[in-house]
Short mmCIF file of C-alpha atoms and ligand atoms in Angstrom, two decimals:
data_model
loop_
_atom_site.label_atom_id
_atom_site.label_comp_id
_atom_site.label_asym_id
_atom_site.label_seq_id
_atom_site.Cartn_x
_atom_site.Cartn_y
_atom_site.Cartn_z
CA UNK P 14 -15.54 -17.70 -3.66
CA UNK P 15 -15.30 -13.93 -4.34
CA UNK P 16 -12.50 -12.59 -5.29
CA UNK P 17 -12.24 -8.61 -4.68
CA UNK P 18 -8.43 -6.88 -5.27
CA UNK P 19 -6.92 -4.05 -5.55
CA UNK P 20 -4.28 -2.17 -6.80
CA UNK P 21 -3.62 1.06 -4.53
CA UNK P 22 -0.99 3.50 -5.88
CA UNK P 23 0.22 6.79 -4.49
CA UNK P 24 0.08 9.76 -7.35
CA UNK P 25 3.10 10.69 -5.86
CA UNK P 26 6.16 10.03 -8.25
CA UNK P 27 5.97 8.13 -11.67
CA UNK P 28 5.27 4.36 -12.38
CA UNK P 29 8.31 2.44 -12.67
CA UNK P 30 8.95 -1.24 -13.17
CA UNK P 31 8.51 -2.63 -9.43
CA UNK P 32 5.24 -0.98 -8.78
CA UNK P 33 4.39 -2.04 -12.49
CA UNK P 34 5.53 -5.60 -11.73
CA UNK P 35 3.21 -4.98 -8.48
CA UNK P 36 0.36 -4.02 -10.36
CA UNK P 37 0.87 -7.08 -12.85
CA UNK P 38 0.51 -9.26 -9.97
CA UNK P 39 -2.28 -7.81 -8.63
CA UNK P 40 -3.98 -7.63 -12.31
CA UNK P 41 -2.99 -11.37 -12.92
CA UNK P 42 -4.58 -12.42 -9.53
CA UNK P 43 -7.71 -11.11 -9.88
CA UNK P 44 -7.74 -12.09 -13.70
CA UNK P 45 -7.07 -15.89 -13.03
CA UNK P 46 -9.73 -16.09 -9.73
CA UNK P 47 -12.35 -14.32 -12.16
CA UNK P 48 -12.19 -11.73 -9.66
CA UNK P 49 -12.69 -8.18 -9.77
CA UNK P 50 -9.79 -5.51 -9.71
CA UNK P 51 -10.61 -2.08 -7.81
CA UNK P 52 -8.20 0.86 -8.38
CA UNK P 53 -7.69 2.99 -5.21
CA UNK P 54 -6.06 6.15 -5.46
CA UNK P 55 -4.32 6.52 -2.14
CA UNK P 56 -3.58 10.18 -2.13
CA UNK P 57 -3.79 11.74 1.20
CA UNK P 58 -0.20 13.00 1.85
CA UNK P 59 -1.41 15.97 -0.11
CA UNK P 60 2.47 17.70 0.32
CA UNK P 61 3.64 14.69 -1.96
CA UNK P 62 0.57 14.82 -4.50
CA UNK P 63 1.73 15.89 -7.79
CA UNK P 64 -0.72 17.14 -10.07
CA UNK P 65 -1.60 15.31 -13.07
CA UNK P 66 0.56 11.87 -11.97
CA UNK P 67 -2.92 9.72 -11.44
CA UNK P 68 -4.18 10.29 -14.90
CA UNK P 69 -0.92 9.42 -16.16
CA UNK P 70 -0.77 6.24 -13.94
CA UNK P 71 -3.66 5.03 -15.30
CA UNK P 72 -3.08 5.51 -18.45
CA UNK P 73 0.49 3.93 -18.38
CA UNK P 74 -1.60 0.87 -16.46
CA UNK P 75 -3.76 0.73 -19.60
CA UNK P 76 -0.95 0.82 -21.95
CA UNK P 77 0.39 -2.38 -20.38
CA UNK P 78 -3.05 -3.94 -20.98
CA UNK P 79 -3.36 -3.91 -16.71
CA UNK P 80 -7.37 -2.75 -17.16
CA UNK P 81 -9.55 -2.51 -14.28
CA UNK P 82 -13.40 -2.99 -13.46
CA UNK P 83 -14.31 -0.24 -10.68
CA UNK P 84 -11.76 2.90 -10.10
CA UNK P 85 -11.73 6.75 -10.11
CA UNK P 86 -12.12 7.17 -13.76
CA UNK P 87 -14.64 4.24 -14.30
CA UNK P 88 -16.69 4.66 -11.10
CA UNK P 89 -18.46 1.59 -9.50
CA UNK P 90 -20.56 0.42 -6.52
CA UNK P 91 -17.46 1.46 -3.39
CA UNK P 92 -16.64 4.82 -5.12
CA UNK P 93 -15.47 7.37 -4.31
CA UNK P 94 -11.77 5.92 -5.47
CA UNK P 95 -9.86 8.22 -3.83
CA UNK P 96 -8.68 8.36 -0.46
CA UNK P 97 -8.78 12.44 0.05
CA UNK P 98 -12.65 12.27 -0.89
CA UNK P 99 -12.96 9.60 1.88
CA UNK P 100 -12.21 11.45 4.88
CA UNK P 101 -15.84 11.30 6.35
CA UNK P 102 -15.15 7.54 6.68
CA UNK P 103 -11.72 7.50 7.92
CA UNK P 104 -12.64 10.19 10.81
CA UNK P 105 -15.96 8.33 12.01
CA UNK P 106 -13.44 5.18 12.01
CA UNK P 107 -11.11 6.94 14.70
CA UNK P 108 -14.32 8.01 16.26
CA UNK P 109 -15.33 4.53 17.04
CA UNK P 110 -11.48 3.50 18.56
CA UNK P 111 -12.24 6.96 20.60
CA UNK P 112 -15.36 6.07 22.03
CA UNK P 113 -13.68 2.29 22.67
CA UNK P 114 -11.12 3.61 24.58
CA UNK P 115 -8.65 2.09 21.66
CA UNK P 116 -6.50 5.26 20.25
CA UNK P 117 -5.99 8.30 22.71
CA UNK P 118 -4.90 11.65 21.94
CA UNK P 119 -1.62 12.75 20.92
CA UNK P 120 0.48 15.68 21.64
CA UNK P 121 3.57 14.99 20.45
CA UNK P 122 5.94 16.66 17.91
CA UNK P 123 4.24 17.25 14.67
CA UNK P 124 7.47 15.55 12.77
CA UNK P 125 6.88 12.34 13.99
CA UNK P 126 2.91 12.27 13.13
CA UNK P 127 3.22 14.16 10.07
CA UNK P 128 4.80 10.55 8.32
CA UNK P 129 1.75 9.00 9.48
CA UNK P 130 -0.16 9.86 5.86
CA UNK P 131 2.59 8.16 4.03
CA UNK P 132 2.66 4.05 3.33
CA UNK P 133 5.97 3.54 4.58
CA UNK P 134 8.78 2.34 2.82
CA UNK P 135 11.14 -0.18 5.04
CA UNK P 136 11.96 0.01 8.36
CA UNK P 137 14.08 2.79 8.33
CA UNK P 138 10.23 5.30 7.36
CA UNK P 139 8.80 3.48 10.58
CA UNK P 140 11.38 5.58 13.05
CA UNK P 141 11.95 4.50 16.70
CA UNK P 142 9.26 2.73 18.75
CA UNK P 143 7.05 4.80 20.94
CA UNK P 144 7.73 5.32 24.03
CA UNK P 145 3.92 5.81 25.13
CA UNK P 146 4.42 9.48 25.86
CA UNK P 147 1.03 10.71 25.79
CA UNK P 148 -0.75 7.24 26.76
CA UNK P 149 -1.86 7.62 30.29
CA UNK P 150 -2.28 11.28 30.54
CA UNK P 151 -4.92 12.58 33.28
CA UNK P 152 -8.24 13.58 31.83
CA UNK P 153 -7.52 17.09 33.13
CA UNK P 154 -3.98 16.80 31.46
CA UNK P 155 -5.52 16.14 27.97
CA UNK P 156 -8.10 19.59 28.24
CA UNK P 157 -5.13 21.51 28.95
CA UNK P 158 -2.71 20.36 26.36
CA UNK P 159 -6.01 20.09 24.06
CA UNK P 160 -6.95 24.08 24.37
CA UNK P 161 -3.54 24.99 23.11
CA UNK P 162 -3.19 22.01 20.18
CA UNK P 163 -5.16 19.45 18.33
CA UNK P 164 -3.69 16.25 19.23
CA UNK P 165 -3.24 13.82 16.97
CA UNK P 166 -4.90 10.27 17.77
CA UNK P 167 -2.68 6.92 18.33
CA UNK P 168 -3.95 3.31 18.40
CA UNK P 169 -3.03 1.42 21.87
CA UNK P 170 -1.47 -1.83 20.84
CA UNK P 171 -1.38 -4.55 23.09
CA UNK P 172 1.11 -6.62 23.84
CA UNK P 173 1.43 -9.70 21.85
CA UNK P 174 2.24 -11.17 18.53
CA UNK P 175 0.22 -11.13 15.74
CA UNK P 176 0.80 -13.91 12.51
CA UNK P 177 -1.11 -13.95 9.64
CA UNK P 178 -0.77 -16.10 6.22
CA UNK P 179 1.06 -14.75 3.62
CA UNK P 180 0.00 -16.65 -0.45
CA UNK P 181 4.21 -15.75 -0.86
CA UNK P 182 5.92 -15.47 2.61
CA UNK P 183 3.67 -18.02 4.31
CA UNK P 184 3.04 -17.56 8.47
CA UNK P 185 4.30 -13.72 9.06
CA UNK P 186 4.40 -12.41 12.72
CA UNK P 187 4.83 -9.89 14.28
CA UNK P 188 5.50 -7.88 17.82
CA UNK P 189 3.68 -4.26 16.89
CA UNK P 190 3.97 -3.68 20.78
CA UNK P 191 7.68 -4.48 20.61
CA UNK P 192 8.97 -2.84 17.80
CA UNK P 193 6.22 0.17 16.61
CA UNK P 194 4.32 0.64 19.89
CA UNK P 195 1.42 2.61 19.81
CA UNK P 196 0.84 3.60 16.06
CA UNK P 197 -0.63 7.16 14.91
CA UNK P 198 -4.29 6.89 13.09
CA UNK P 199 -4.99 10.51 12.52
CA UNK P 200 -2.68 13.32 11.85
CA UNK P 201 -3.64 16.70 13.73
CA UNK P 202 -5.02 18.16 11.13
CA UNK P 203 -7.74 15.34 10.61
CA UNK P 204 -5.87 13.35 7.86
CA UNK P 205 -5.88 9.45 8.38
CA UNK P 206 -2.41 7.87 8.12
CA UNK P 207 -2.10 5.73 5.78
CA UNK P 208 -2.49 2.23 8.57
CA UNK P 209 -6.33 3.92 9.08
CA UNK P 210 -7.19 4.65 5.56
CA UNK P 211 -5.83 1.57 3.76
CA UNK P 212 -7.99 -0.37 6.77
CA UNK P 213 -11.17 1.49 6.49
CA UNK P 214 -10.79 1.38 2.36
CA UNK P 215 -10.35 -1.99 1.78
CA UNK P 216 -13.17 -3.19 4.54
CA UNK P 217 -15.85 -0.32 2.68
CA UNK P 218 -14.68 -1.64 -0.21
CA UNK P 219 -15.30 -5.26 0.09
CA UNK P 220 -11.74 -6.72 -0.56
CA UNK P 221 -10.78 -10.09 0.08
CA UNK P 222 -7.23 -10.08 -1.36
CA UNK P 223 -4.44 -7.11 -0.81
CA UNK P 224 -1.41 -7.42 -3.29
CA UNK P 225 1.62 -4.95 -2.24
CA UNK P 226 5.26 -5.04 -1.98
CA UNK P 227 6.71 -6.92 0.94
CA UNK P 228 8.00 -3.35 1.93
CA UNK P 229 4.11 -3.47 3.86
CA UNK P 230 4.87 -6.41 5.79
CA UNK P 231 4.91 -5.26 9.00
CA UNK P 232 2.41 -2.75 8.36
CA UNK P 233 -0.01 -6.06 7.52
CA UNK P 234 0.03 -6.62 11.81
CA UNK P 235 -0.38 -2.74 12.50
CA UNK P 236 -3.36 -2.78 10.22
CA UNK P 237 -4.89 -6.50 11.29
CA UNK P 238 -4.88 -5.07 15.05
CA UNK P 239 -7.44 -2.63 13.68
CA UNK P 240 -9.45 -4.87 11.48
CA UNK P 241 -10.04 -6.58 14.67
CA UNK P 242 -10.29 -3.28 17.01
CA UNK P 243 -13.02 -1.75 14.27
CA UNK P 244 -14.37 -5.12 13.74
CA UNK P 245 -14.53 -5.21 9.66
CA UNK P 246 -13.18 -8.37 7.99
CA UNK P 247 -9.38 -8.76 7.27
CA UNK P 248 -8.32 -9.63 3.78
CA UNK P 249 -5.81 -11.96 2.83
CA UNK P 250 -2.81 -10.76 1.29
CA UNK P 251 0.43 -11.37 -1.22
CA UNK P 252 3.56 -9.30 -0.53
CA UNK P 253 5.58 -9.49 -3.39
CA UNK P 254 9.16 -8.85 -3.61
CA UNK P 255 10.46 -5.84 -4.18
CA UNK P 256 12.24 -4.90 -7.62
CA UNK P 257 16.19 -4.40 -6.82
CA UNK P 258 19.18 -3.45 -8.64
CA UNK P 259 21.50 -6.31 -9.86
CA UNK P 260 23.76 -5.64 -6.93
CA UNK P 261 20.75 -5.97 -4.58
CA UNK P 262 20.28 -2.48 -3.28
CA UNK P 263 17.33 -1.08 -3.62
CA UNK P 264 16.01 0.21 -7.56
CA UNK P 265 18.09 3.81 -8.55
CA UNK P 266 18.74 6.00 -10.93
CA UNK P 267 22.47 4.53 -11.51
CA UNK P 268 20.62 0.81 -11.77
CA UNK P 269 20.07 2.82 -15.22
CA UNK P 270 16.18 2.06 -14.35
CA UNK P 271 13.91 4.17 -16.23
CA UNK P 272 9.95 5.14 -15.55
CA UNK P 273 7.71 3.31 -17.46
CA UNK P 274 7.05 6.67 -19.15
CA UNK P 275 10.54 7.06 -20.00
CA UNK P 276 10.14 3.49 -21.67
CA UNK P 277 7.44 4.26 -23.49
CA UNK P 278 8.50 7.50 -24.84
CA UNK P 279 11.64 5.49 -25.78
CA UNK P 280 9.43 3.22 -27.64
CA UNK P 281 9.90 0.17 -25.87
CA UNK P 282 6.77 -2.19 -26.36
CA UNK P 283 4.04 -3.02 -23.66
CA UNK P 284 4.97 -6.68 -24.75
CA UNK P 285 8.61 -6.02 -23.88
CA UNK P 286 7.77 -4.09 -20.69
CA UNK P 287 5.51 -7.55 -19.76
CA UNK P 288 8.08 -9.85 -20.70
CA UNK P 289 10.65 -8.44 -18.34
CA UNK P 290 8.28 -7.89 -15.76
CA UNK P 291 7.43 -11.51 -15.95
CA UNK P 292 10.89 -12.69 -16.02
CA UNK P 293 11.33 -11.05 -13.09
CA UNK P 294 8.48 -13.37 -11.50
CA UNK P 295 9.69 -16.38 -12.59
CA UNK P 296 6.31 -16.80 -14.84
CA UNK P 297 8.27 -16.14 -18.06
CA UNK P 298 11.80 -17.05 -19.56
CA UNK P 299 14.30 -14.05 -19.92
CA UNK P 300 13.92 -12.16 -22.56
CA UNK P 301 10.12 -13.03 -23.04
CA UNK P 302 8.10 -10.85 -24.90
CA UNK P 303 4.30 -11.24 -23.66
CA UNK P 304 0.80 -9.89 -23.12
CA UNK P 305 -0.20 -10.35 -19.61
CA UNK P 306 -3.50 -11.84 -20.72
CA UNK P 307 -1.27 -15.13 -21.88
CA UNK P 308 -0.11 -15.06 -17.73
CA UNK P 309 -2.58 -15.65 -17.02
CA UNK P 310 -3.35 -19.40 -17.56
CA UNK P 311 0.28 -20.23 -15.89
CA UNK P 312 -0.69 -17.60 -12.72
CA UNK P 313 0.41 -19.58 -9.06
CA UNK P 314 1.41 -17.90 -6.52
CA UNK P 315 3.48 -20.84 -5.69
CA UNK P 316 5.80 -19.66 -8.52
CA UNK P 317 6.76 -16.40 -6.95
CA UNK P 318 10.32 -16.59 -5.88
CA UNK P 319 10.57 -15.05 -1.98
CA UNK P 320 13.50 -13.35 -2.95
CA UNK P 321 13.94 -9.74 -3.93
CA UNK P 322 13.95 -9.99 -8.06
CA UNK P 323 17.15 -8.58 -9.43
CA UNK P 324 16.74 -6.34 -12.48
CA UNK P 325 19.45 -7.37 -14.48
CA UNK P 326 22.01 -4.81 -15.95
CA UNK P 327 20.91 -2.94 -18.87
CA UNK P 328 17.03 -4.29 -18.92
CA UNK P 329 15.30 -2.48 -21.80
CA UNK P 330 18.12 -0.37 -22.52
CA UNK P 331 17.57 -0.56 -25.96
CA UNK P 332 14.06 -0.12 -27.87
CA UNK P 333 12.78 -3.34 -28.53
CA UNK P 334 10.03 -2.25 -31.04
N1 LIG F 10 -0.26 3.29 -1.57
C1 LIG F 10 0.79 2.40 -1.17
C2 LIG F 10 1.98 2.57 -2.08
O1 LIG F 10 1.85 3.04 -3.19
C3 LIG F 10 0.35 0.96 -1.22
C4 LIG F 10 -0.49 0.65 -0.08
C5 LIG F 10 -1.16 -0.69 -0.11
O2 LIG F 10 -1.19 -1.37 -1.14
O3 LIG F 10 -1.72 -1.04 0.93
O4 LIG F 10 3.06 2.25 -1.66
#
């Protein structure tokens, strides 16, 4: 069977130990399925872009022995690698749902679309359900609204649940109709959100598995609804845990976690970094120090815990050279 994954940061804010842990999992996936691992660089909410954060991604990635075979710096067969060069594809995507009578223009406040671009981040980044405000409007409505503003462009969900399998969570489902309503695919200004571009990506791309935090959960139905609306073949997907302080709330500054750049100027060891990260998978003992090569002979997804993974206090505090 082929085995295609992918590891899809945002350049938007350093690498720290959950999306590290993330990217482990992704890397030891791949690595034990004799797949292939595909870097996507998903960078289109440009406002949050910071220069120079992908090259040090990658090269933090590399330091922790997490290489890749196809990805912006390497190239490959499905490049480009980066979302913001991919824009032709995402627009002739919404296109198609146009022409299918499957997203409909948009008028409403630019606030509300403009989180679109972003993958969100809990519940609380998905905001209120929507009310459908703009989803029957007259034909003659639309022109006139349209020759003041450029709508945006929102997928029509049906009602209905959709469940999927999960390699951690097992059967997931969810009501998109319910509790996110019709979803926005394309900002105003012509930039996929993220539900699009992650869709369109993966599909051009030829991936068969999607590793991410369980943060994407419900975006998983959102984005199956449009596998099936655009027609391209849905992956099958891991949602790991997310990394959380030791009192369960969600990884901080006061947790006293630091960037893995902020490790490794510290000069704590990749094998250290591994170790911990393992640990906190339940594929190592405490205190482990590793390469993530050795995972992967002991790699089962079976031996994921479902539960958030608590970063115990003080966790490479101290160099361990
Ligand atoms: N780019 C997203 C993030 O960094 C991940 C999206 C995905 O894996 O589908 O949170």
């Amino acid at each position: 069977m082929i085995y295609r994954g992918r590891f899809a940061p945002s350049p938007t804010g350093p690498l720290h130990l959950g999306n590290a842990r993330t990217a482990l999992l992704a890397w030891l996936a791949a690595r034990a399925a004799r797949g292939t691992l595909v870097i996507r660089v998903e960078d289109l909410d440009r406002p949050r872009v910071r220069p120079g954060v992908e090259a040090r991604l990658l090269d933090e990635l590399r330091w922790l022995g997490l290489g890749w075979d196809e990805g912006p710096d390497l190239g490959g067969p499905c490049g480009p690698y980066r979302q913001s060069e991919l824009g032709w594809r995402h627009q002739a995507a919404v296109r198609r749902l146009r022409d299918a009578g499957l997203a409909y223009p948009c008028f409403c406040s630019r606030a509300e679309i403009a989180q679109a671009a972003q993958a969100p981040h809990g519940p609380a980044d998905d905001g209120p359900r929507y009310p459908g405000t703009c989803r029957d409007l007259a034909p003659a409505e639309v022109a006139r609204r349209a020759a003041e503003r450029t709508p945006a462009w929102r997928f029509r969900v049906e009602p209905g649940q959709v469940a999927f399998e999960d390699a951690v969570h097992g059967t997931c489902r969810f009501d998109v109709a319910a509790t996110t309503g019709d979803f926005v695919v394309m900002r105003a200004d012509g930039v996929a959100a993220y539900q699009l571009a992650v869709v369109v990506d993966d599909a051009a791309m030829g991936i068969t598995e999607v590793v991410r935090g369980d943060d994407l959960l419900p975006s998983t139905a959102r984005q199956l609804l449009l596998h099936g609306a655009l027609g391209l073949p849905a992956p099958r997907h891991a949602h790991v845990p997310l990394v959380v302080g030791e009192d369960g709330a969600r990884l901080a500054k006061r947790h006293g976690a630091r960037s893995l750049g902020e490790l490794r100027e510290a000069g704590v060891a990749p094998e250290a970094v591994i170790g911990l990260l393992a640990a906190l998978c339940g594929l190592a003992p405490g205190g482990a120090r590793c390469t993530a090569s050795e995972l992967v002979v002991g790699f089962a997804w079976e031996r994921l815990p479902r539960e958030p993974a608590r970063l115990p206090a003080g966790a490479l505090a101290a160099p361990a050279r």
